[in-house]
Amino acid sequence: MSDSEDESLDRQLKIVIIGDGASGKTSIATRFAQEAFGKQYKQTIGLDFFLKRITLPGNLNITLQVWDIGGQTIGGKMLDKYIYGAQGVFLVYDITNSQSFENLEDWLSMVKKTNEESDVQPVIMLVGNKIDLEHMRTVKLDKHQRFCQENGLISQFVSAKTGDSVYLSFQRLAAEIVGIKLNKAEIEQSQRVVKADIVNYSQESVARTVNPPRSSMCAVQ
Ligand SMILES: Nc1nc2c(ncn2[C@@H]2O[C@H](COP(=O)(O)OP(=O)(O)OP(=O)(O)O)[C@@H](O)[C@H]2O)c(=O)[nH]1
């Protein structure tokens, strides 16, 4: 059986990644899809998406269809179409950029508006990105927690740069959508940190690819 036939048998979940421009959406997606990170900022125009298979406890194979929407499109006419039908939403902000946190209200309203006539609401995860820059944090932890509580969001912190908790965040979101609880061992196993990226921060000039897992990526503009 070919890879694509194989994938079509899995349960597929649509996950959209939204948030302000430069909060790190593409970096999170790239880290998850290819285990790579690029330091240079290249604005996403329109939409990127890719498929990646993960396995949840009980040998449950899930194919995630991950959509990366350019941060500049919040006012765009197409945004509700991107979000429509998503079972999971990554609501991303940059912990060193307060404005990206303040703007989450708008992003959340957009998700709610898109789904107001739908019976099933997406599971939403609040993702504070760039935790490798903890020393530059401007969004306090309690603000993050309060926003989660007030809006019924799952809380997660990640670093697309080091890879810290990126795989875990997708795994947690998928598990929540299909109604599976991850145990402590599974969570710890997914909480991988690539420490070398932090140590070599100033010297790093090229994106690295470490054992790229199977995934496919497309771009629509
Ligand atoms: N230090 C650090 N930098 C990051 C991290 N994630 C992303 N960046 C950097 O932040 C900048 C923006 O990242 P992108 O992934 O392009 O942001 P985006 O949200 O996709 O931006 P748009 O395409 O405009 O929506 C780039 O220079 C990245 O290298 C992180 O976890 N840590």
PDB file of N, CA and C and ligand atoms in Angstrom, residues 19-30 37-45 68-72 92 94 129-133 158-163 201, ligand 1:
ATOM      1  N   GLY A  19      -2.922  33.660  14.593  1.00  0.00           N
ATOM      2  CA  GLY A  19      -2.271  34.584  15.528  1.00  0.00           C
ATOM      3  C   GLY A  19      -1.574  35.667  14.721  1.00  0.00           C
ATOM      4  N   ASP A  20      -1.034  36.641  15.440  1.00  0.00           N
ATOM      5  CA  ASP A  20      -0.400  37.778  14.776  1.00  0.00           C
ATOM      6  C   ASP A  20       0.771  37.382  13.878  1.00  0.00           C
ATOM      7  N   GLY A  21       1.065  38.230  12.925  1.00  0.00           N
ATOM      8  CA  GLY A  21       2.248  38.048  12.089  1.00  0.00           C
ATOM      9  C   GLY A  21       3.484  38.027  12.975  1.00  0.00           C
ATOM     10  N   ALA A  22       4.430  37.190  12.651  1.00  0.00           N
ATOM     11  CA  ALA A  22       5.725  37.071  13.352  1.00  0.00           C
ATOM     12  C   ALA A  22       5.629  36.454  14.749  1.00  0.00           C
ATOM     13  N   SER A  23       4.448  35.922  15.118  1.00  0.00           N
ATOM     14  CA  SER A  23       4.353  35.250  16.427  1.00  0.00           C
ATOM     15  C   SER A  23       5.011  33.867  16.378  1.00  0.00           C
ATOM     16  N   GLY A  24       5.221  33.357  15.162  1.00  0.00           N
ATOM     17  CA  GLY A  24       5.947  32.090  15.020  1.00  0.00           C
ATOM     18  C   GLY A  24       5.102  30.930  14.507  1.00  0.00           C
ATOM     19  N   LYS A  25       4.011  31.229  13.845  1.00  0.00           N
ATOM     20  CA  LYS A  25       3.118  30.166  13.356  1.00  0.00           C
ATOM     21  C   LYS A  25       3.822  29.244  12.358  1.00  0.00           C
ATOM     22  N   THR A  26       4.456  29.863  11.357  1.00  0.00           N
ATOM     23  CA  THR A  26       5.139  29.056  10.343  1.00  0.00           C
ATOM     24  C   THR A  26       6.277  28.257  10.973  1.00  0.00           C
ATOM     25  N   SER A  27       6.963  28.877  11.938  1.00  0.00           N
ATOM     26  CA  SER A  27       8.082  28.187  12.591  1.00  0.00           C
ATOM     27  C   SER A  27       7.577  26.970  13.377  1.00  0.00           C
ATOM     28  N   ILE A  28       6.441  27.114  14.035  1.00  0.00           N
ATOM     29  CA  ILE A  28       5.866  25.984  14.781  1.00  0.00           C
ATOM     30  C   ILE A  28       5.488  24.873  13.802  1.00  0.00           C
ATOM     31  N   ALA A  29       4.839  25.274  12.713  1.00  0.00           N
ATOM     32  CA  ALA A  29       4.420  24.290  11.709  1.00  0.00           C
ATOM     33  C   ALA A  29       5.629  23.574  11.108  1.00  0.00           C
ATOM     34  N   THR A  30       6.670  24.352  10.789  1.00  0.00           N
ATOM     35  CA  THR A  30       7.864  23.770  10.173  1.00  0.00           C
ATOM     36  C   THR A  30       8.593  22.861  11.150  1.00  0.00           C
ATOM     37  N   PHE A  37      14.100  24.595  11.732  1.00  0.00           N
ATOM     38  CA  PHE A  37      13.784  25.959  12.162  1.00  0.00           C
ATOM     39  C   PHE A  37      14.588  26.936  11.313  1.00  0.00           C
ATOM     40  N   GLY A  38      13.944  27.993  10.820  1.00  0.00           N
ATOM     41  CA  GLY A  38      14.658  29.012  10.048  1.00  0.00           C
ATOM     42  C   GLY A  38      14.640  30.313  10.831  1.00  0.00           C
ATOM     43  N   LYS A  39      15.785  30.953  10.996  1.00  0.00           N
ATOM     44  CA  LYS A  39      15.838  32.182  11.791  1.00  0.00           C
ATOM     45  C   LYS A  39      15.285  33.392  11.052  1.00  0.00           C
ATOM     46  N   GLN A  40      15.334  33.308   9.733  1.00  0.00           N
ATOM     47  CA  GLN A  40      14.911  34.475   8.959  1.00  0.00           C
ATOM     48  C   GLN A  40      13.382  34.546   8.876  1.00  0.00           C
ATOM     49  N   TYR A  41      12.855  35.749   9.060  1.00  0.00           N
ATOM     50  CA  TYR A  41      11.407  35.917   8.999  1.00  0.00           C
ATOM     51  C   TYR A  41      10.950  36.104   7.556  1.00  0.00           C
ATOM     52  N   LYS A  42      10.040  35.239   7.132  1.00  0.00           N
ATOM     53  CA  LYS A  42       9.466  35.377   5.795  1.00  0.00           C
ATOM     54  C   LYS A  42       7.952  35.328   5.976  1.00  0.00           C
ATOM     55  N   GLN A  43       7.322  36.460   5.710  1.00  0.00           N
ATOM     56  CA  GLN A  43       5.891  36.545   5.952  1.00  0.00           C
ATOM     57  C   GLN A  43       5.100  35.537   5.102  1.00  0.00           C
ATOM     58  N   THR A  44       4.166  34.864   5.748  1.00  0.00           N
ATOM     59  CA  THR A  44       3.313  33.931   5.005  1.00  0.00           C
ATOM     60  C   THR A  44       2.226  34.734   4.300  1.00  0.00           C
ATOM     61  N   ILE A  45       2.122  34.563   3.001  1.00  0.00           N
ATOM     62  CA  ILE A  45       1.072  35.235   2.244  1.00  0.00           C
ATOM     63  C   ILE A  45       0.034  34.166   1.928  1.00  0.00           C
ATOM     64  N   ASP A  68      -1.565  26.754   8.044  1.00  0.00           N
ATOM     65  CA  ASP A  68      -0.827  27.902   8.583  1.00  0.00           C
ATOM     66  C   ASP A  68      -1.295  29.147   7.836  1.00  0.00           C
ATOM     67  N   ILE A  69      -2.038  29.977   8.555  1.00  0.00           N
ATOM     68  CA  ILE A  69      -2.636  31.152   7.925  1.00  0.00           C
ATOM     69  C   ILE A  69      -1.769  32.370   8.205  1.00  0.00           C
ATOM     70  N   GLY A  70      -1.436  33.130   7.191  1.00  0.00           N
ATOM     71  CA  GLY A  70      -0.618  34.338   7.366  1.00  0.00           C
ATOM     72  C   GLY A  70      -1.278  35.298   8.351  1.00  0.00           C
ATOM     73  N   GLY A  71      -0.469  35.850   9.299  1.00  0.00           N
ATOM     74  CA  GLY A  71      -1.000  36.736  10.337  1.00  0.00           C
ATOM     75  C   GLY A  71      -1.622  37.997   9.778  1.00  0.00           C
ATOM     76  N   GLN A  72      -1.221  38.332   8.568  1.00  0.00           N
ATOM     77  CA  GLN A  72      -1.729  39.580   7.981  1.00  0.00           C
ATOM     78  C   GLN A  72      -3.162  39.440   7.505  1.00  0.00           C
ATOM     79  N   VAL A  92      -1.858  31.345  18.573  1.00  0.00           N
ATOM     80  CA  VAL A  92      -0.452  31.579  18.909  1.00  0.00           C
ATOM     81  C   VAL A  92      -0.153  33.057  19.184  1.00  0.00           C
ATOM     82  N   ASP A  94       3.348  35.588  20.822  1.00  0.00           N
ATOM     83  CA  ASP A  94       4.776  35.627  21.133  1.00  0.00           C
ATOM     84  C   ASP A  94       4.921  36.160  22.563  1.00  0.00           C
ATOM     85  N   ASN A 129       4.432  31.184  22.391  1.00  0.00           N
ATOM     86  CA  ASN A 129       5.641  30.736  21.682  1.00  0.00           C
ATOM     87  C   ASN A 129       6.862  31.569  22.102  1.00  0.00           C
ATOM     88  N   LYS A 130       8.037  31.051  21.777  1.00  0.00           N
ATOM     89  CA  LYS A 130       9.357  31.685  21.993  1.00  0.00           C
ATOM     90  C   LYS A 130       9.794  31.599  23.457  1.00  0.00           C
ATOM     91  N   ILE A 131       9.504  30.470  24.122  1.00  0.00           N
ATOM     92  CA  ILE A 131       9.906  30.371  25.533  1.00  0.00           C
ATOM     93  C   ILE A 131      11.424  30.231  25.699  1.00  0.00           C
ATOM     94  N   ASP A 132      12.146  30.081  24.597  1.00  0.00           N
ATOM     95  CA  ASP A 132      13.617  30.165  24.700  1.00  0.00           C
ATOM     96  C   ASP A 132      14.036  31.599  25.036  1.00  0.00           C
ATOM     97  N   LEU A 133      13.114  32.562  24.840  1.00  0.00           N
ATOM     98  CA  LEU A 133      13.405  33.968  25.153  1.00  0.00           C
ATOM     99  C   LEU A 133      12.719  34.380  26.463  1.00  0.00           C
ATOM    100  N   VAL A 158       5.538  26.820  24.104  1.00  0.00           N
ATOM    101  CA  VAL A 158       6.447  26.102  23.207  1.00  0.00           C
ATOM    102  C   VAL A 158       7.597  27.014  22.777  1.00  0.00           C
ATOM    103  N   SER A 159       8.601  26.394  22.209  1.00  0.00           N
ATOM    104  CA  SER A 159       9.609  27.156  21.468  1.00  0.00           C
ATOM    105  C   SER A 159       9.803  26.457  20.131  1.00  0.00           C
ATOM    106  N   ALA A 160       9.424  27.155  19.063  1.00  0.00           N
ATOM    107  CA  ALA A 160       9.649  26.583  17.730  1.00  0.00           C
ATOM    108  C   ALA A 160      11.140  26.525  17.460  1.00  0.00           C
ATOM    109  N   LYS A 161      11.886  27.414  18.102  1.00  0.00           N
ATOM    110  CA  LYS A 161      13.333  27.462  17.868  1.00  0.00           C
ATOM    111  C   LYS A 161      14.037  26.225  18.419  1.00  0.00           C
ATOM    112  N   THR A 162      13.749  25.886  19.671  1.00  0.00           N
ATOM    113  CA  THR A 162      14.416  24.718  20.260  1.00  0.00           C
ATOM    114  C   THR A 162      13.631  23.427  20.009  1.00  0.00           C
ATOM    115  N   GLY A 163      12.373  23.574  19.673  1.00  0.00           N
ATOM    116  CA  GLY A 163      11.522  22.397  19.495  1.00  0.00           C
ATOM    117  C   GLY A 163      10.804  22.023  20.783  1.00  0.00           C
ATOM    118  N   TYR A 201      23.112  29.898  19.616  1.00  0.00           N
ATOM    119  CA  TYR A 201      22.153  30.890  19.117  1.00  0.00           C
ATOM    120  C   TYR A 201      22.773  31.893  18.141  1.00  0.00           C
TER     121      TYR A 201
HETATM  122  N1  LIG B   1      13.736  32.967  19.441  1.00  0.00           N
HETATM  123  C1  LIG B   1      12.696  32.478  18.780  1.00  0.00           C
HETATM  124  N2  LIG B   1      12.366  32.975  17.581  1.00  0.00           N
HETATM  125  C2  LIG B   1      11.304  32.441  16.937  1.00  0.00           C
HETATM  126  C3  LIG B   1      10.553  31.370  17.472  1.00  0.00           C
HETATM  127  N3  LIG B   1       9.563  31.073  16.599  1.00  0.00           N
HETATM  128  C4  LIG B   1       9.699  31.907  15.575  1.00  0.00           C
HETATM  129  N4  LIG B   1      10.746  32.743  15.751  1.00  0.00           N
HETATM  130  C5  LIG B   1      11.214  33.800  14.845  1.00  0.00           C
HETATM  131  O1  LIG B   1      10.170  34.772  14.750  1.00  0.00           O
HETATM  132  C6  LIG B   1      10.084  35.268  13.424  1.00  0.00           C
HETATM  133  C7  LIG B   1       8.671  35.057  12.869  1.00  0.00           C
HETATM  134  O2  LIG B   1       8.425  33.671  12.741  1.00  0.00           O
HETATM  135  P1  LIG B   1       7.366  33.089  11.681  1.00  0.00           P
HETATM  136  O3  LIG B   1       7.256  31.642  11.964  1.00  0.00           O
HETATM  137  O4  LIG B   1       7.684  33.498  10.299  1.00  0.00           O
HETATM  138  O5  LIG B   1       6.045  33.882  12.151  1.00  0.00           O
HETATM  139  P2  LIG B   1       4.551  33.789  11.544  1.00  0.00           P
HETATM  140  O6  LIG B   1       3.626  33.906  12.705  1.00  0.00           O
HETATM  141  O7  LIG B   1       4.387  32.585  10.689  1.00  0.00           O
HETATM  142  O8  LIG B   1       4.475  35.110  10.662  1.00  0.00           O
HETATM  143  P3  LIG B   1       3.431  35.456   9.432  1.00  0.00           P
HETATM  144  O9  LIG B   1       3.831  34.620   8.280  1.00  0.00           O
HETATM  145  O10 LIG B   1       3.633  36.918   9.177  1.00  0.00           O
HETATM  146  O11 LIG B   1       2.058  35.183   9.918  1.00  0.00           O
HETATM  147  C8  LIG B   1      11.181  34.554  12.614  1.00  0.00           C
HETATM  148  O12 LIG B   1      12.330  35.376  12.601  1.00  0.00           O
HETATM  149  C9  LIG B   1      11.436  33.296  13.429  1.00  0.00           C
HETATM  150  O13 LIG B   1      12.750  32.813  13.253  1.00  0.00           O
HETATM  151  C10 LIG B   1      10.943  30.841  18.751  1.00  0.00           C
HETATM  152  O14 LIG B   1      10.374  29.905  19.306  1.00  0.00           O
HETATM  153  N5  LIG B   1      12.022  31.444  19.347  1.00  0.00           N
END
